[in-house]
PDB file of C-alpha atoms in Angstrom:
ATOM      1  CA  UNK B 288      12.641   1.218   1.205  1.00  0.00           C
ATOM      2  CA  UNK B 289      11.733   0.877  -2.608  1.00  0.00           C
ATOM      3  CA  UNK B 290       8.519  -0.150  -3.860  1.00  0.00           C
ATOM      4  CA  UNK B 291      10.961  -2.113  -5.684  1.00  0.00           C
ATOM      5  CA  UNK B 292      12.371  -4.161  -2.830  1.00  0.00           C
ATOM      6  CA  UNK B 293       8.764  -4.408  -1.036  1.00  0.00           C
ATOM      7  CA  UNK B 294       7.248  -5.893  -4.454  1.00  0.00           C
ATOM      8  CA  UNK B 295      10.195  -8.757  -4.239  1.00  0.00           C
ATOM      9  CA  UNK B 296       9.843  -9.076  -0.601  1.00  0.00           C
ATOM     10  CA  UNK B 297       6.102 -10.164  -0.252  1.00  0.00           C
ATOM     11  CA  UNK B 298       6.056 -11.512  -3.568  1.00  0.00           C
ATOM     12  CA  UNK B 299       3.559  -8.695  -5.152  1.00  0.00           C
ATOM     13  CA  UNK B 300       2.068  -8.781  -8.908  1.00  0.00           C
ATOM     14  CA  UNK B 301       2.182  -5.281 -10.164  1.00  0.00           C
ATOM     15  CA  UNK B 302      -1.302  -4.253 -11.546  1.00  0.00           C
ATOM     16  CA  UNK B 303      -0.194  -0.837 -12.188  1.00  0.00           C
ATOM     17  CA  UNK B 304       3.750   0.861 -11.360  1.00  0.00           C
ATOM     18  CA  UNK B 305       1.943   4.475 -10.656  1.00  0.00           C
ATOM     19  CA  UNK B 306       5.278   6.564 -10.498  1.00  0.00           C
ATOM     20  CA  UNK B 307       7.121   3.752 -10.825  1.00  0.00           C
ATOM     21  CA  UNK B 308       8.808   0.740  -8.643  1.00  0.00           C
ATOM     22  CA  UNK B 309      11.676   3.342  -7.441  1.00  0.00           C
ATOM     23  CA  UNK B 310       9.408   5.247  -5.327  1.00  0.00           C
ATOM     24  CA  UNK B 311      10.552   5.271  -1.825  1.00  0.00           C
ATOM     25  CA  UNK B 312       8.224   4.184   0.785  1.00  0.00           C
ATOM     26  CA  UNK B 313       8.791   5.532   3.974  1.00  0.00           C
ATOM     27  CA  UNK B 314       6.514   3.467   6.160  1.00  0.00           C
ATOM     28  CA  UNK B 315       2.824   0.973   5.940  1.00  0.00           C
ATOM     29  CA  UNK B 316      -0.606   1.418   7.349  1.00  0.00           C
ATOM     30  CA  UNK B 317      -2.395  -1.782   7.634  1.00  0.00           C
ATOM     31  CA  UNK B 318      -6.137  -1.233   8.009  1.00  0.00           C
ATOM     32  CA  UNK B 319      -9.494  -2.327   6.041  1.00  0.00           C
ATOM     33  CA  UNK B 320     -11.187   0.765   7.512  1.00  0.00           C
ATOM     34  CA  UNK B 321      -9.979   3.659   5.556  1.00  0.00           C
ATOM     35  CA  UNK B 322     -11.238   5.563   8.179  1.00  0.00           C
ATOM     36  CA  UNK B 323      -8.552   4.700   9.992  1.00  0.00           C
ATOM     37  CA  UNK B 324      -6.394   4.900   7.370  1.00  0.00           C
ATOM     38  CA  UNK B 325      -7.416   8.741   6.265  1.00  0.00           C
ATOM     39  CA  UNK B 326      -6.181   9.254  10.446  1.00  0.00           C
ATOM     40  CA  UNK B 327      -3.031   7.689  10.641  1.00  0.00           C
ATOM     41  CA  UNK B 328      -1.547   7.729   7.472  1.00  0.00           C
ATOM     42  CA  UNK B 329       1.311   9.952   6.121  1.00  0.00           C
ATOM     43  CA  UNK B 330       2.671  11.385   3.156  1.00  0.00           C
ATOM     44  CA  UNK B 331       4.349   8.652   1.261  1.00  0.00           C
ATOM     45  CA  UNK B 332       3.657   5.252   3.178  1.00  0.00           C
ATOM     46  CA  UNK B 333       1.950   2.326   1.457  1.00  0.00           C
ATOM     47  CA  UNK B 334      -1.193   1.403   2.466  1.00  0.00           C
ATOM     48  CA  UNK B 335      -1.894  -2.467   2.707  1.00  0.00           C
ATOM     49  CA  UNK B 336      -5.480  -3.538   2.798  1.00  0.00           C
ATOM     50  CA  UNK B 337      -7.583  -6.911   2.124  1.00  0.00           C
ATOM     51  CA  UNK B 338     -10.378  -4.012   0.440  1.00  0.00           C
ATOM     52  CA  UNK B 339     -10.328  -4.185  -3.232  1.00  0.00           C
ATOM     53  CA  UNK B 340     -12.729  -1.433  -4.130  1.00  0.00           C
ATOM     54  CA  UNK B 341     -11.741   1.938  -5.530  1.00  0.00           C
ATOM     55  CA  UNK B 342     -12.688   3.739  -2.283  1.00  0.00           C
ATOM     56  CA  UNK B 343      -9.285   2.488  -1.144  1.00  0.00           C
ATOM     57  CA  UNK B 344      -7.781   4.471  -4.185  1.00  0.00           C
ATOM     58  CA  UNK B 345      -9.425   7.500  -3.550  1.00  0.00           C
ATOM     59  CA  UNK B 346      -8.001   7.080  -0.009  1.00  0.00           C
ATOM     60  CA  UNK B 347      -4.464   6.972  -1.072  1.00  0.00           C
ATOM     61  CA  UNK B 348      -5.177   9.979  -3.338  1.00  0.00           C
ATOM     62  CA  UNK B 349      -6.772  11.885   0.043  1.00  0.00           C
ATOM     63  CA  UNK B 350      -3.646  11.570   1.996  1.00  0.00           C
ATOM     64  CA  UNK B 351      -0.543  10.873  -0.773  1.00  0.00           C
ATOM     65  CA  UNK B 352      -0.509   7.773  -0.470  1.00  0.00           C
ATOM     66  CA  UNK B 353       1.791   6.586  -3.518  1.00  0.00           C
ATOM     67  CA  UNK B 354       1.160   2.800  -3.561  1.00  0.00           C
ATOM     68  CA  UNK B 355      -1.397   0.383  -2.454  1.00  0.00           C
ATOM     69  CA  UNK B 356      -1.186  -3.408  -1.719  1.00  0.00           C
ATOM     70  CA  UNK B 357      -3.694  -5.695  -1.609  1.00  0.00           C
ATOM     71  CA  UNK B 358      -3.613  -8.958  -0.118  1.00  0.00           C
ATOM     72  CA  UNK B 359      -5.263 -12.394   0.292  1.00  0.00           C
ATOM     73  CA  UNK B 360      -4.458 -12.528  -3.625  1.00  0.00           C
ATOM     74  CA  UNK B 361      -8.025 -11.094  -4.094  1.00  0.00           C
ATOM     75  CA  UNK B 362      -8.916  -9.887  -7.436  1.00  0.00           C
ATOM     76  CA  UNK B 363      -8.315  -6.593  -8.635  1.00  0.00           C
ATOM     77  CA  UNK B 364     -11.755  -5.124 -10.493  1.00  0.00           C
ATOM     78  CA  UNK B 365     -11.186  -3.116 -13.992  1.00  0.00           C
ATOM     79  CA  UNK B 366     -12.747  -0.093 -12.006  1.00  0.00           C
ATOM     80  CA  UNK B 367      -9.956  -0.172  -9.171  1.00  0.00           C
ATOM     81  CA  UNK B 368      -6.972  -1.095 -11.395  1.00  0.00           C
ATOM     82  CA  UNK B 369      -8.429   1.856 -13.875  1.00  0.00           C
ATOM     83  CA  UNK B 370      -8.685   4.762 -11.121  1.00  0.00           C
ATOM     84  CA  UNK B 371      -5.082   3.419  -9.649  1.00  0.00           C
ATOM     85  CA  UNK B 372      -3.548   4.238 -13.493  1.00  0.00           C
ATOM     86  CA  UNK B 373      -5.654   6.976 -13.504  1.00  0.00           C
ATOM     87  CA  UNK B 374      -4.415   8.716  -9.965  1.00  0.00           C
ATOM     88  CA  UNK B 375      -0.728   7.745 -10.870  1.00  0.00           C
ATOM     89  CA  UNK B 376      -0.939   5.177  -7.363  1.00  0.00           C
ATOM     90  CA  UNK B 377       1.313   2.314  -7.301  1.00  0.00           C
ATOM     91  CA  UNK B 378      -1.267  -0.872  -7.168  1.00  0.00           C
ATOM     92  CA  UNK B 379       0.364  -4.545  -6.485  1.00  0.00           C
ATOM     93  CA  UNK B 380      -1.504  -7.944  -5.069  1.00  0.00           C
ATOM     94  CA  UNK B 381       0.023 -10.344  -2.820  1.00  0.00           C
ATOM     95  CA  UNK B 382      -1.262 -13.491  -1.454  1.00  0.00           C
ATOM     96  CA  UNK B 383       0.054 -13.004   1.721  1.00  0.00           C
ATOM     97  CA  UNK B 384      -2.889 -11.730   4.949  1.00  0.00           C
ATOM     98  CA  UNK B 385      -2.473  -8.668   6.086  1.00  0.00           C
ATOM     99  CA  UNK B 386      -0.870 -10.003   9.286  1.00  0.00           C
ATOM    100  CA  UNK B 387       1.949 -11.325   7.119  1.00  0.00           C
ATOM    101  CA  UNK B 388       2.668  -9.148   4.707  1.00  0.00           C
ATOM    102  CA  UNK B 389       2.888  -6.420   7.556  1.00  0.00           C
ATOM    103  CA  UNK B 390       4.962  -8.470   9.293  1.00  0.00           C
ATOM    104  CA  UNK B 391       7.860  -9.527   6.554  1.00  0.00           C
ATOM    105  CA  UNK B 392       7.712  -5.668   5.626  1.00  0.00           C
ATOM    106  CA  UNK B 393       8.290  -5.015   9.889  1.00  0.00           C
ATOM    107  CA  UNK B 394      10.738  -7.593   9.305  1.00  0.00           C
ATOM    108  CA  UNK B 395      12.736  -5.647   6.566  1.00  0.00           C
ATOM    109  CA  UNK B 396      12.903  -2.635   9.137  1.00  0.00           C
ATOM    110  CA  UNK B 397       9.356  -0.962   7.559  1.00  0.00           C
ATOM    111  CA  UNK B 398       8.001   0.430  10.370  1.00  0.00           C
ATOM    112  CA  UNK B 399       3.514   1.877  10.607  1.00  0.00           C
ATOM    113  CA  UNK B 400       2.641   4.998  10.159  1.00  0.00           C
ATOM    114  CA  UNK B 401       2.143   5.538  14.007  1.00  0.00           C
ATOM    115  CA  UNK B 402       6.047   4.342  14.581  1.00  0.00           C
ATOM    116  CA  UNK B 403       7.240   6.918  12.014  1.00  0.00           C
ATOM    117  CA  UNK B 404       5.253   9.711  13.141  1.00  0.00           C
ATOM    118  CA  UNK B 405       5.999   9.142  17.001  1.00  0.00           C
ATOM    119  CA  UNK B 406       9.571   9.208  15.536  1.00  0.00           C
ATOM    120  CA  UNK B 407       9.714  12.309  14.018  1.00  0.00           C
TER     121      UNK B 407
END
């Protein structure tokens, strides 16, 4: 699915388009601990989080993840938004849970990380 069609879908604000809204996101990880996150995600999924640091960016960086969404509406610090531009990683805010947005995107047919990869 388009980062496109997921920004319409859950309602996102765009803070920064990182390679743009076309990208094509193949699946989400929904965690807070980018532990788990660094484990289970893959190439190319969008990682949903209620974190708004810039560890989460430098997450997304470690395992390609191309966009990040952040939820509860929380407020995106200058320090986040800047590494995000920086990075070239897709950063939109929803104020949707986690629980929710994951499930409108499951929804939509967006299946985890863990889904995809057992599917492969």
């Amino acid at each position: 699915m388009k980062l496109s069609e997921i920004i319409e879908i859950v309602s996102a604000i765009v803070i920064n388009e990182g390679k743009g809204t076309s990208i094509e996101i193949v699946s989400v990880c929904g965690t807070d601990m980018m532990s788990d996150a660094l484990r289970y995600a893959i190439k190319d999924a969008m990682l949903i989080t209620s974190l708004n640091q810039p560890q989460v960016i430098r997450t997304a960086e470690i395992v390609d993840i191309p966009a990040v969404l952040v939820v509860l509406g929380k407020p995106i610090p200058y320090d986040m938004a800047n590494l995000a531009k920086e990075k070239n990683i897709a950063l939109i805010s929803t104020k949707y849970s986690l629980f929710t947005s994951c499930g409108i995107l499951y929804q939509h047919g967006i299946r985890s990380c863990l889904e995809h990869q057992s599917n492969r």
